[in-house]
Amino acid sequence: MTEAILLVGGKGTRLRPLTVHTPKPMVRAAGVPFLTHQLARARAAGVEHVVLATSYLAEVFEPYFGDGSSLGLHLEYVTEEEPLGTGGAIRNVAPLLRSGPDDPVLIFNGDILTGLDIRALVRTHETTGADVSLHLTKVPDPRAYGLVPTDGTGRVLAFLEKPQTPEEIVTDQINAGAYVFRRSVIDTIPHGRPVSVERETFPELLAAGAHLQGMVDSTYWLDLGTPAAFVRGSADLVLGRAPSPAVPGRCGDRLILPTAVVAPGAKLTGGTVVGEGAFVAEDARVFGSTILPGAVIESGAVVTDSLIGSRARVGTRSVLNGTVVGDGAVVGADNELRNGARVWCDATIPAGSVRFSSDQ
């Protein structure tokens, strides 16, 4: 297997305001665009050629990654004029693939952080002779996901979308968003219209008697679709809990990028990242958070499990917990933001304006 398709066209609406100016795969996790981690792991697994299926803010990708040579890859880009869904996007980039009809092609979504053994998935695909092989993972509560029951040999029996009742939860195995397709199967996906592999392609292949193989790999797996998950994923990369050869530094309690300035009395823990040109002042405390390039955390501020956007500012003594602050926004002094608060890009919250507790 030497080819892969990355699906990076989604709008990332659940991540707003992080994705107002930046497509989801380009939001920084552990100091680099999240897509960098996926590309580096694909390269480590032997992939040489990657086609990126882009749509939302498509113009951002190529200026950053270029031809991929800096990562040891050959990258090509295809832009959807209208969103085509997962299956439609895969079919749309097929003309750029070089594989033969029976060759395996790796496909993965641009918002999943995983420790998947990619080579093992490809070996499973080849040894079972499958038409499509799927990475499956087990989750404690599968209600928000598509269920994928398998038989004793791992062959897929059905695709059950988001169960609504306890009786419908027949397995804790879910579709984890990484696949190996036989190249010829990609050509059977309808061209030029939206197609979902989860709701249309996979069920139709199963109904036609195709061999769909599941491989359960329950190493690290996280859907980065929400701000809280994205912040946690970035921290886990820094802490070394999630594997990636692209983390720009040694794993540990914190990651401070070049040109960032952290005052001697500031405390950074829990996998915190401080991006290029950012400043963390004396007596500030930052735990498990991402501080994007150019942001400022002023003296005495306490920032926990939060993401502070590029060029944003958190004022003196403000307390943020589980909060996203958009690019260029200003949170004035003595504010308290908690539990999923989102401050939009370039917004300003005056000093002492928002609290979740009394001023005593």
Coordinates of C-alpha atoms in Angstrom, one line a residue:
M1 CA 0.0 0.0 0.0
T2 CA 1.5 3.3 -1.1
E3 CA -1.5 5.5 -1.7
A4 CA -4.0 7.3 0.6
I5 CA -6.9 9.6 0.4
L6 CA -7.5 12.1 3.2
L7 CA -11.0 13.5 3.6
V8 CA -10.5 17.1 4.7
G9 CA -13.4 19.0 3.2
G10 CA -15.7 19.4 6.2
K11 CA -16.8 22.8 7.5
G12 CA -16.1 21.9 11.2
T13 CA -19.2 23.7 12.4
R14 CA -19.1 22.0 15.8
L15 CA -15.6 23.5 16.3
R16 CA -16.6 27.1 15.7
P17 CA -15.2 29.7 16.2
L18 CA -12.0 27.8 15.7
T19 CA -13.0 27.1 12.1
V20 CA -14.2 30.5 11.1
H21 CA -10.9 31.3 9.4
T22 CA -9.2 27.9 9.5
P23 CA -10.4 24.5 8.1
K24 CA -10.7 21.9 10.9
P25 CA -7.7 19.8 9.8
M26 CA -5.5 22.9 9.8
V27 CA -6.3 23.9 13.4
R28 CA -3.2 23.5 15.5
A29 CA -2.8 20.5 17.8
A30 CA 0.4 20.1 19.7
G31 CA 1.9 23.0 17.8
V32 CA 1.2 22.0 14.2
P33 CA -1.9 21.7 12.0
F34 CA -3.7 18.5 13.0
L35 CA -3.4 17.2 9.4
T36 CA 0.4 17.1 9.9
H37 CA 0.1 14.4 12.5
Q38 CA -2.1 12.3 10.1
L39 CA 0.3 12.7 7.2
A40 CA 3.3 11.9 9.3
R41 CA 1.7 8.7 10.6
A42 CA 0.7 7.7 7.0
R43 CA 4.3 8.2 5.9
A44 CA 5.6 6.1 8.8
A45 CA 3.3 3.3 7.6
G46 CA 4.7 3.3 4.1
V47 CA 2.4 5.7 2.3
E48 CA 4.1 7.7 -0.4
H49 CA 1.3 9.4 -2.4
V50 CA -1.6 11.2 -0.7
V51 CA -4.6 12.9 -2.4
L52 CA -6.4 15.5 -0.2
A53 CA -10.1 15.8 -0.9
T54 CA -10.7 19.5 0.0
S55 CA -13.7 21.8 0.0
Y56 CA -14.2 24.3 2.9
L57 CA -11.3 26.9 2.8
A58 CA -9.6 24.7 0.3
E59 CA -7.1 27.4 -0.6
V60 CA -5.4 27.0 2.8
F61 CA -3.9 23.5 2.4
E62 CA -1.5 23.7 -0.6
P63 CA 0.3 26.9 0.4
Y64 CA 1.2 25.2 3.8
F65 CA 2.1 21.7 2.7
G66 CA 3.1 22.3 -0.9
D67 CA 4.0 19.1 -2.8
G68 CA 4.5 17.3 0.5
S69 CA 8.3 16.8 0.0
S70 CA 9.1 18.2 3.4
L71 CA 7.2 15.2 4.9
G72 CA 8.6 12.7 2.5
L73 CA 5.3 12.5 0.6
H74 CA 3.9 13.4 -2.8
L75 CA 0.7 15.4 -2.1
E76 CA -2.0 16.3 -4.6
Y77 CA -5.2 18.3 -4.0
V78 CA -8.7 18.0 -5.4
T79 CA -11.4 20.7 -4.5
E80 CA -15.1 19.9 -4.4
E81 CA -17.2 22.7 -5.9
E82 CA -20.1 21.4 -3.9
P83 CA -19.9 19.1 -0.8
L84 CA -20.0 15.5 -1.9
G85 CA -20.1 13.6 1.4
T86 CA -17.5 11.0 2.3
G87 CA -18.2 8.6 -0.6
G88 CA -18.6 11.3 -3.1
A89 CA -15.3 12.8 -2.1
I90 CA -13.5 9.5 -2.4
R91 CA -14.9 9.0 -5.9
N92 CA -14.1 12.5 -6.9
V93 CA -10.4 12.1 -6.3
A94 CA -10.1 8.6 -7.9
P95 CA -8.7 9.9 -11.2
L96 CA -5.5 10.9 -9.4
L97 CA -4.9 7.4 -7.9
R98 CA -2.2 5.3 -9.5
S99 CA -3.0 2.0 -8.0
G100 CA -4.0 -1.1 -9.9
P101 CA -7.6 -2.5 -9.6
D102 CA -6.7 -4.9 -6.8
D103 CA -4.3 -2.7 -4.9
P104 CA -5.2 -1.4 -1.5
V105 CA -5.9 2.4 -0.9
L106 CA -5.9 3.8 2.6
I107 CA -8.7 6.3 3.3
F108 CA -9.1 8.3 6.5
N109 CA -11.1 11.2 7.9
G110 CA -9.4 14.5 8.7
D111 CA -10.7 14.8 12.3
I112 CA -9.8 11.5 14.0
L113 CA -6.8 11.2 16.3
T114 CA -5.8 7.6 16.6
G115 CA -3.1 5.2 17.5
L116 CA -4.3 2.7 14.8
D117 CA -1.7 0.3 13.6
I118 CA -2.1 1.2 9.9
R119 CA 0.1 -1.6 8.7
A120 CA -1.9 -4.2 10.6
L121 CA -5.1 -2.9 9.0
V122 CA -3.5 -3.3 5.5
R123 CA -2.3 -6.8 6.4
T124 CA -5.8 -7.7 7.6
H125 CA -7.2 -6.5 4.3
E126 CA -4.7 -8.5 2.3
T127 CA -4.9 -11.7 4.2
T128 CA -8.7 -11.9 4.3
G129 CA -9.1 -10.8 0.6
A130 CA -11.6 -8.2 1.6
D131 CA -13.1 -5.6 -0.7
V132 CA -13.1 -3.0 2.0
S133 CA -11.5 -3.2 5.5
L134 CA -12.6 -1.0 8.3
H135 CA -10.9 0.1 11.5
L136 CA -13.3 -0.5 14.4
T137 CA -12.9 0.6 18.0
K138 CA -14.9 -0.2 21.1
V139 CA -16.5 2.6 23.1
P140 CA -18.4 2.6 26.4
D141 CA -21.4 4.5 25.0
P142 CA -21.9 3.8 21.3
R143 CA -25.2 5.7 20.9
A144 CA -23.6 8.7 19.1
Y145 CA -21.9 6.5 16.5
G146 CA -22.6 4.0 13.8
L147 CA -22.4 0.4 15.1
V148 CA -20.6 -2.3 13.1
P149 CA -21.3 -5.9 14.4
T150 CA -19.0 -8.6 13.1
D151 CA -18.9 -12.4 13.1
G152 CA -16.2 -14.5 14.8
T153 CA -13.8 -14.0 11.9
G154 CA -14.2 -10.2 11.9
R155 CA -16.4 -10.1 8.8
V156 CA -18.9 -7.2 8.9
L157 CA -22.5 -8.3 9.4
A158 CA -24.4 -4.9 9.3
F159 CA -24.1 -1.1 9.6
L160 CA -26.5 0.3 12.2
E161 CA -26.6 4.1 12.4
K162 CA -26.8 5.7 15.8
P163 CA -29.0 3.4 17.9
Q164 CA -32.0 5.1 19.6
T165 CA -33.1 2.4 22.1
P166 CA -31.1 -0.1 24.3
E167 CA -32.4 -3.0 22.1
E168 CA -30.6 -1.5 19.1
I169 CA -27.2 -1.5 20.8
V170 CA -26.1 -4.9 19.7
T171 CA -22.4 -4.2 19.9
D172 CA -19.9 -1.7 21.3
Q173 CA -17.9 -1.7 18.1
I174 CA -18.1 1.5 16.0
N175 CA -16.8 2.7 12.7
A176 CA -13.6 4.5 13.6
G177 CA -13.2 6.4 10.3
A178 CA -10.2 4.6 8.7
Y179 CA -10.6 2.2 5.7
V180 CA -8.7 0.2 3.2
F181 CA -10.5 -0.1 -0.2
R182 CA -9.7 -2.3 -3.0
R183 CA -9.0 0.2 -5.8
S184 CA -11.7 -1.2 -8.1
V185 CA -14.4 -0.7 -5.4
I186 CA -13.8 3.1 -5.4
D187 CA -14.8 3.2 -9.1
T188 CA -18.2 1.7 -8.2
I189 CA -19.2 4.7 -6.1
P190 CA -21.6 7.0 -8.0
H191 CA -19.8 10.0 -9.5
G192 CA -20.8 13.7 -9.3
R193 CA -23.3 13.6 -6.5
P194 CA -23.2 13.4 -2.7
V195 CA -22.7 9.9 -1.3
S196 CA -22.2 8.7 2.3
V197 CA -20.0 5.7 2.6
E198 CA -21.5 5.0 6.0
R199 CA -25.2 5.2 4.9
E200 CA -25.0 4.2 1.3
T201 CA -21.8 2.7 0.0
F202 CA -21.1 0.2 2.8
P203 CA -24.7 -1.1 3.2
E204 CA -25.0 -1.5 -0.5
L205 CA -21.7 -3.4 -0.8
L206 CA -22.9 -5.6 2.0
A207 CA -26.2 -6.2 0.4
A208 CA -24.4 -7.1 -2.9
G209 CA -22.4 -9.8 -1.1
A210 CA -19.1 -7.9 -1.0
H211 CA -16.5 -8.9 1.7
L212 CA -16.2 -6.1 4.3
Q213 CA -13.8 -6.9 7.0
G214 CA -13.6 -5.2 10.4
M215 CA -10.4 -5.0 12.4
V216 CA -10.8 -4.0 16.1
D217 CA -7.9 -1.8 17.3
S218 CA -8.7 -0.3 20.7
T219 CA -5.6 1.8 21.0
Y220 CA -6.0 5.6 21.4
W221 CA -8.9 6.9 19.4
L222 CA -10.6 10.4 19.7
D223 CA -13.1 12.2 17.4
L224 CA -11.9 15.8 17.4
G225 CA -15.2 17.2 16.4
T226 CA -15.9 19.3 19.5
P227 CA -13.7 22.0 21.1
A228 CA -13.4 20.0 24.3
A229 CA -12.2 16.9 22.4
F230 CA -9.8 19.0 20.2
V231 CA -8.2 20.5 23.3
R232 CA -7.9 17.1 24.9
G233 CA -6.4 15.6 21.8
S234 CA -3.7 18.3 21.6
A235 CA -2.8 17.8 25.3
D236 CA -2.7 14.0 24.8
L237 CA -0.2 14.4 21.9
V238 CA 2.0 16.6 24.1
L239 CA 1.8 14.2 27.0
G240 CA 2.6 11.3 24.7
R241 CA -0.7 9.5 25.3
A242 CA -1.5 9.8 21.6
P243 CA 1.3 8.8 19.2
S244 CA 2.6 11.1 16.5
P245 CA 6.0 11.5 14.9
A246 CA 5.1 15.1 14.1
V247 CA 5.1 16.6 17.6
P248 CA 7.7 19.4 17.4
G249 CA 9.5 18.7 20.6
R250 CA 9.8 16.2 23.4
C251 CA 6.7 14.9 25.0
G252 CA 6.0 16.2 28.5
D253 CA 3.9 18.4 30.6
R254 CA 4.1 21.3 28.3
L255 CA 5.3 22.3 24.8
I256 CA 6.6 25.8 24.2
L257 CA 7.2 26.7 20.5
P258 CA 10.1 28.8 19.3
T259 CA 9.6 32.6 19.8
A260 CA 6.9 32.1 22.5
V261 CA 7.7 33.8 25.8
V262 CA 6.7 32.4 29.1
A263 CA 7.4 34.4 32.3
P264 CA 9.5 32.5 35.0
G265 CA 6.6 32.6 37.4
A266 CA 4.0 31.2 35.1
K267 CA 2.9 27.6 35.6
L268 CA 2.1 25.4 32.6
T269 CA 1.0 21.8 33.0
G270 CA -1.2 19.0 31.7
G271 CA 0.0 19.0 28.1
T272 CA -0.3 22.8 27.5
V273 CA 0.9 24.2 24.2
V274 CA 2.1 27.8 23.8
G275 CA 2.4 28.7 20.1
E276 CA 4.9 30.9 18.3
G277 CA 5.0 34.5 19.4
A278 CA 2.5 33.9 22.2
F279 CA 3.1 35.4 25.7
V280 CA 2.2 33.9 29.1
A281 CA 2.7 36.5 31.9
E282 CA 3.9 36.2 35.5
D283 CA 1.7 34.2 37.9
A284 CA -0.6 32.9 35.1
R285 CA -1.6 29.3 35.4
V286 CA -2.4 27.2 32.3
F287 CA -3.5 23.6 32.5
G288 CA -4.2 21.2 29.6
S289 CA -4.8 24.1 27.2
T290 CA -3.8 25.3 23.7
I291 CA -2.5 28.8 23.3
L292 CA -2.3 29.6 19.6
P293 CA 0.4 31.8 18.0
G294 CA 0.4 35.4 19.0
A295 CA -2.1 35.0 21.9
V296 CA -1.5 36.7 25.3
I297 CA -2.3 35.4 28.8
E298 CA -2.0 38.2 31.3
S299 CA -0.8 38.1 34.9
G300 CA -2.8 36.0 37.3
A301 CA -5.1 34.5 34.6
V302 CA -6.1 30.9 35.1
V303 CA -6.8 28.9 31.9
T304 CA -7.9 25.3 32.1
D305 CA -8.9 22.8 29.3
S306 CA -9.4 25.8 26.9
L307 CA -8.2 27.0 23.5
I308 CA -7.1 30.5 23.0
G309 CA -7.1 31.6 19.4
S310 CA -4.4 33.4 17.4
R311 CA -3.7 37.0 18.6
A312 CA -6.4 36.7 21.3
R313 CA -5.9 38.1 24.8
V314 CA -7.0 36.9 28.2
G315 CA -7.0 39.6 30.8
T316 CA -5.5 39.8 34.3
R317 CA -7.1 37.5 36.8
S318 CA -9.7 36.1 34.4
V319 CA -10.6 32.5 34.9
L320 CA -11.4 30.3 31.9
N321 CA -12.4 26.6 32.1
G322 CA -13.6 24.6 29.1
T323 CA -13.7 27.8 27.0
V324 CA -12.8 28.6 23.4
V325 CA -11.6 32.1 22.6
G326 CA -11.7 32.9 18.9
D327 CA -8.9 34.5 16.9
G328 CA -8.3 38.2 17.8
A329 CA -10.8 38.2 20.6
V330 CA -10.2 40.0 23.9
V331 CA -11.4 38.7 27.3
G332 CA -10.9 41.6 29.7
A333 CA -9.7 41.4 33.2
D334 CA -11.6 39.7 36.0
N335 CA -14.0 37.7 33.8
E336 CA -15.0 34.1 34.5
L337 CA -16.0 31.8 31.6
R338 CA -16.8 28.2 32.1
N339 CA -18.4 25.0 30.7
G340 CA -18.3 25.3 27.0
A341 CA -18.3 29.1 26.6
R342 CA -17.3 30.3 23.1
V343 CA -16.0 33.8 22.5
W344 CA -16.3 34.7 18.8
C345 CA -13.4 35.9 16.7
D346 CA -12.5 39.6 17.3
A347 CA -15.1 40.0 20.0
T348 CA -14.3 42.0 23.2
I349 CA -15.6 41.2 26.7
P350 CA -15.1 44.2 28.9
A351 CA -13.4 43.8 32.2
G352 CA -15.5 42.2 34.9
S353 CA -18.5 41.6 32.6
V354 CA -19.1 37.8 32.9
R355 CA -19.0 35.7 36.0
F356 CA -20.3 32.3 37.1
S357 CA -19.9 33.1 40.8
S358 CA -20.1 36.1 43.0
D359 CA -17.3 38.7 43.1
Q360 CA -16.3 37.7 46.6

